[in-house]
Short mmCIF file of C-alpha atoms in Angstrom, two decimals:
data_model
loop_
_atom_site.label_atom_id
_atom_site.label_comp_id
_atom_site.label_asym_id
_atom_site.label_seq_id
_atom_site.Cartn_x
_atom_site.Cartn_y
_atom_site.Cartn_z
CA MET A 1 -39.32 -23.58 45.63
CA THR A 2 -41.24 -22.65 42.35
CA LYS A 3 -40.21 -19.54 40.11
CA GLU A 4 -43.54 -18.23 40.84
CA ASN A 5 -43.08 -18.19 44.60
CA GLU A 6 -39.60 -16.68 44.24
CA GLN A 7 -40.94 -14.02 42.40
CA ASN A 8 -43.80 -13.51 44.55
CA ASN A 9 -41.00 -13.20 47.54
CA LYS A 10 -38.89 -10.93 45.50
CA GLN A 11 -42.32 -8.75 44.71
CA ARG A 12 -43.12 -8.61 48.21
CA ASN A 13 -39.54 -7.58 49.28
CA GLN A 14 -39.53 -5.06 46.89
CA GLU A 15 -43.16 -3.48 48.33
CA ILE A 16 -41.67 -4.02 51.70
CA ALA A 17 -38.66 -2.08 50.91
CA LYS A 18 -40.30 0.70 49.23
CA LYS A 19 -42.68 1.29 52.10
CA GLN A 20 -39.69 1.55 54.59
CA ALA A 21 -38.22 4.13 51.97
CA GLU A 22 -41.48 6.07 51.98
CA LYS A 23 -41.71 5.79 55.58
CA LEU A 24 -38.28 6.92 56.32
CA GLU A 25 -39.03 10.00 53.69
CA ALA A 26 -42.24 10.98 55.60
CA GLN A 27 -40.04 10.68 58.98
CA LYS A 28 -37.59 13.02 57.48
CA ASN A 29 -40.16 15.42 56.06
CA GLU A 30 -41.80 15.28 59.64
CA ALA A 31 -38.37 15.90 61.30
CA ILE A 32 -37.23 18.46 59.01
CA PRO A 33 -39.26 20.21 56.10
CA ALA A 34 -38.00 19.10 52.76
CA LYS A 35 -38.01 22.65 51.63
CA SER A 36 -35.27 23.19 54.20
CA LEU A 37 -33.06 20.17 52.93
CA GLU A 38 -33.05 21.43 49.16
CA GLY A 39 -29.63 21.36 47.40
CA LEU A 40 -28.35 18.74 49.67
CA THR A 41 -27.07 15.40 48.39
CA LYS A 42 -29.05 12.41 49.69
CA ARG A 43 -25.96 11.31 51.93
CA ASN A 44 -26.10 14.75 53.26
CA GLU A 45 -29.99 14.54 53.64
CA ASP A 46 -29.45 11.42 55.55
CA TYR A 47 -26.83 12.72 57.72
CA MET A 48 -29.02 15.69 58.93
CA PHE A 49 -31.79 13.53 59.62
CA ARG A 50 -29.90 11.21 61.56
CA LEU A 51 -28.61 14.21 63.56
CA ASN A 52 -31.82 15.69 64.13
CA ARG A 53 -33.12 12.71 65.59
CA MET A 54 -30.33 12.16 67.91
CA LEU A 55 -30.47 15.67 69.11
CA GLU A 56 -34.52 15.05 69.79
CA GLU A 57 -33.65 11.96 71.90
CA LYS A 58 -30.83 13.82 74.12
CA GLY A 59 -33.40 16.04 74.83
CA VAL A 60 -32.30 19.29 72.96
CA PRO A 61 -34.89 22.14 73.08
CA SER A 62 -36.62 22.38 69.50
CA GLU A 63 -35.38 25.97 69.12
CA LYS A 64 -31.70 25.14 69.95
CA ARG A 65 -32.03 21.98 67.50
CA LYS A 66 -33.85 24.04 64.59
CA GLN A 67 -30.94 26.60 64.97
CA ALA A 68 -28.00 24.06 64.79
CA VAL A 69 -29.66 22.40 61.90
CA ASP A 70 -30.59 25.28 59.95
CA GLU A 71 -26.67 26.86 60.32
CA MET A 72 -25.44 23.48 59.12
CA ILE A 73 -27.67 23.23 56.15
CA VAL A 74 -26.50 26.71 54.81
CA GLU A 75 -22.98 25.44 55.44
CA LEU A 76 -23.30 22.45 53.68
CA ARG A 77 -24.71 23.66 50.59
CA ASP A 78 -21.57 25.61 50.05
CA LYS A 79 -19.09 23.02 51.19
CA GLN A 80 -20.74 20.03 49.02
CA ARG A 81 -19.78 21.90 46.07
CA GLN A 82 -16.36 21.24 46.83
CA GLY A 83 -17.05 17.60 47.41
CA ILE A 84 -17.18 17.66 50.98
CA THR A 85 -19.70 15.81 52.86
CA ALA A 86 -21.35 16.18 56.42
CA SER A 87 -19.09 13.62 57.94
CA LYS A 88 -15.88 14.92 56.83
CA LEU A 89 -16.91 18.49 57.62
CA TYR A 90 -18.20 17.58 61.08
CA GLY A 91 -17.39 14.16 62.06
CA THR A 92 -19.79 11.44 62.84
CA VAL A 93 -23.50 12.28 63.87
CA SER A 94 -22.34 11.16 67.39
CA GLU A 95 -19.70 13.42 67.57
CA ARG A 96 -21.45 16.50 66.15
CA THR A 97 -24.29 15.75 68.70
CA ASP A 98 -22.02 16.06 71.44
CA ALA A 99 -20.46 18.94 69.98
CA ILE A 100 -23.69 20.88 69.67
CA ILE A 101 -25.12 20.21 73.17
CA ALA A 102 -21.42 21.25 74.98
CA GLY A 103 -21.94 24.35 72.84
CA PRO A 104 -19.04 26.69 71.36
CA LYS A 105 -15.87 26.58 72.85
CA LYS A 106 -15.09 29.64 75.40
CA LYS A 107 -11.98 31.30 74.33
CA ALA A 108 -9.16 31.04 76.86
CA LYS A 109 -9.01 34.41 79.22
CA GLU A 110 -5.52 35.86 78.92
CA PRO A 111 -3.90 36.33 82.37
CA SER A 112 -3.53 39.55 83.49
CA TYR A 113 -0.13 40.85 84.20
CA TRP A 114 -0.28 40.81 87.98
CA SER A 115 -1.43 37.38 88.03
CA VAL A 116 1.59 36.29 85.80
CA ALA A 117 3.81 38.34 88.36
CA LEU A 118 2.54 36.71 90.97
CA ASP A 119 2.64 33.03 89.95
CA ASN A 120 6.36 33.86 88.65
CA GLY A 121 7.07 35.35 91.72
CA LEU A 122 5.94 32.45 93.66
CA ILE A 123 7.82 30.02 91.45
CA MET A 124 11.09 31.85 91.90
CA PHE A 125 10.86 32.05 95.74
CA MET A 126 10.11 28.58 95.81
CA MET A 127 13.24 27.74 93.65
CA PHE A 128 15.56 29.88 95.41
CA CYS A 129 14.75 28.45 99.11
CA ILE A 130 15.18 24.75 97.69
CA MET A 131 18.67 26.18 96.11
CA TYR A 132 19.42 27.86 99.67
CA ALA A 133 18.25 24.82 101.65
CA ALA A 134 20.54 22.55 99.39
CA LEU A 135 23.47 24.67 99.68
CA GLY A 136 23.29 25.55 103.17
CA ALA A 137 23.09 21.66 103.87
CA PHE A 138 26.56 20.97 102.31
CA SER A 139 28.41 24.24 103.52
CA LYS A 140 28.60 25.70 107.10
CA LYS A 141 29.24 29.10 105.85
CA GLN A 142 25.35 29.67 104.87
CA ALA A 143 25.74 33.55 105.45
CA GLU A 144 28.14 33.42 102.56
CA VAL A 145 25.71 31.61 100.24
CA ASN A 146 23.05 33.97 100.31
CA GLY A 147 22.16 37.29 101.16
CA GLY A 148 19.43 36.48 103.67
CA ILE A 149 15.46 36.64 103.73
CA LEU A 150 15.26 40.02 102.55
CA THR A 151 17.49 39.10 99.50
CA LEU A 152 15.40 36.41 98.79
CA ILE A 153 11.74 38.02 98.95
CA VAL A 154 13.14 41.29 96.95
CA THR A 155 14.72 39.13 94.11
CA SER A 156 11.74 36.85 93.97
CA VAL A 157 9.53 40.01 93.32
CA ILE A 158 11.46 41.64 90.93
CA ALA A 159 12.09 38.45 88.84
CA GLY A 160 8.28 38.01 88.93
CA LEU A 161 7.46 41.43 87.55
CA GLY A 162 10.25 41.16 85.08
CA MET A 163 9.48 37.80 83.81
CA ALA A 164 5.59 38.81 83.53
CA TYR A 165 6.67 41.70 81.76
CA PHE A 166 8.91 39.63 79.26
CA TYR A 167 6.24 37.28 78.72
CA LYS A 168 3.81 40.05 77.58
CA VAL A 169 6.21 41.70 75.29
CA ALA A 170 7.43 38.08 73.89
CA GLY A 171 3.67 37.49 73.24
CA TYR A 172 3.41 40.30 71.00
CA ARG A 173 5.69 38.45 68.56
CA ARG A 174 2.64 36.23 67.67
CA ASP A 175 0.68 39.45 66.84
CA ARG A 176 1.98 41.28 63.57
CA LYS A 177 0.65 44.35 64.41
CA LYS A 178 2.38 44.46 67.93
CA ARG A 179 5.40 42.49 66.97
CA ILE A 180 8.51 43.87 68.16
CA PRO A 181 12.24 43.12 66.27
CA PHE A 182 14.14 40.32 67.71
CA TRP A 183 17.04 42.57 68.81
CA LYS A 184 14.53 44.43 71.00
CA THR A 185 13.60 41.50 72.55
CA LEU A 186 17.23 40.41 73.29
CA LEU A 187 18.02 43.82 74.57
CA LEU A 188 15.02 43.57 77.18
CA SER A 189 16.12 40.25 77.95
CA GLY A 190 19.63 41.66 79.22
CA ALA A 191 18.09 44.52 80.73
CA LEU A 192 16.00 42.69 83.07
CA VAL A 193 18.99 40.33 84.15
CA VAL A 194 21.02 43.32 84.74
CA ILE A 195 18.43 44.85 86.94
CA TRP A 196 17.74 42.03 88.89
CA ILE A 197 21.79 41.31 89.53
CA THR A 198 21.81 45.04 90.64
CA ALA A 199 18.71 44.45 93.21
CA TYR A 200 20.59 41.34 94.10
CA THR A 201 23.64 43.05 95.10
CA LEU A 202 22.34 45.85 96.54
CA VAL A 203 19.78 43.96 98.72
CA MET A 204 22.33 41.49 99.86
CA ALA A 205 24.62 44.46 101.43
CA VAL A 206 21.56 45.22 103.84
CA PRO A 207 22.75 44.24 107.28
CA GLY A 208 20.96 43.03 110.68
CA ALA A 209 17.73 41.30 111.54
CA LEU A 210 16.09 42.46 108.33
CA ASN A 211 18.23 40.38 106.05
CA ARG A 212 19.29 37.59 108.41
CA THR A 213 19.92 33.92 106.94
CA PHE A 214 18.21 30.75 108.27
CA GLU A 215 19.00 27.25 108.55
CA PRO A 216 18.22 24.78 105.49
CA ILE A 217 15.38 23.48 106.99
CA VAL A 218 13.79 26.92 107.31
CA TYR A 219 14.13 27.27 103.67
CA ALA A 220 12.81 23.82 102.91
CA VAL A 221 9.73 24.64 104.77
CA LEU A 222 9.30 28.17 102.90
CA ALA A 223 9.61 26.03 99.75
CA VAL A 224 6.96 23.96 100.75
CA ILE A 225 4.60 27.11 102.14
CA ALA A 226 5.40 28.68 98.63
CA PHE A 227 4.38 25.53 96.82
CA GLY A 228 0.98 25.11 98.97
CA VAL A 229 0.06 28.84 98.43
CA ARG A 230 0.69 28.65 94.76
CA TYR A 231 -1.59 25.26 94.48
CA ILE A 232 -4.35 26.84 96.46
CA LEU A 233 -4.35 30.12 94.16
CA LYS A 234 -4.41 28.00 91.10
CA LYS A 235 -6.91 25.56 92.32
CA ARG A 236 -9.39 28.08 94.07
CA TYR A 237 -8.88 31.40 92.02
CA GLY A 238 -7.52 29.95 88.53
CA LEU A 239 -4.57 31.67 88.82
CA ILE A 240 -2.43 31.02 85.40
CA GLY A 241 0.49 32.99 83.43
CA SER A 242 3.52 30.87 84.03
CA ILE A 243 5.34 28.19 81.52
CA PHE A 244 4.99 25.96 84.48
#
């Protein structure tokens, strides 16, 4: 190949590259007005162009696309002064596209006191049933092991209410405005334990059919039922609130 041909090829390649760059620039200006991109670095301009094109390919409405792009451009103008690029700030174009399509993450709804109490009450009921079933299987003197069904229900309810209140107060420790001293948290824990033991002792003394004891298999079945009820409530109604 002669030098003349090499020069011609080089010149032709340069012209092609120039036309491609001009075409790309025209596409950018068509997709996002040049005035909107003023103040951005070339790298960030390219990022915004590719993002806008991908949003368009994904079928994102023009109004939503324009709002997202305009907000990002404003933020980028400020951040790039600190040397932060669009890819560092938003991730890859694909990741940012998915985030825009998905929309802002919804703030987790804080569970109500009663949902927490119900959830923890079911857990305690289930745990007591398992314990009674296990102890009863190894002991013939089952009546001496527990205080009966009324004791089981009442103590589970009190435990659920108490734990829900404790979680609520303990949650305040993350909020400086509502934070309570650590010694008060310990005092509250001790008070809840005393209340629970007192209730257990008093209800356990209730005689007769109201507080009868059952065979281990009955407690095992009750534990399964409690687990099923809690599972259904969590699945169907989104019951939340415990540490489990």
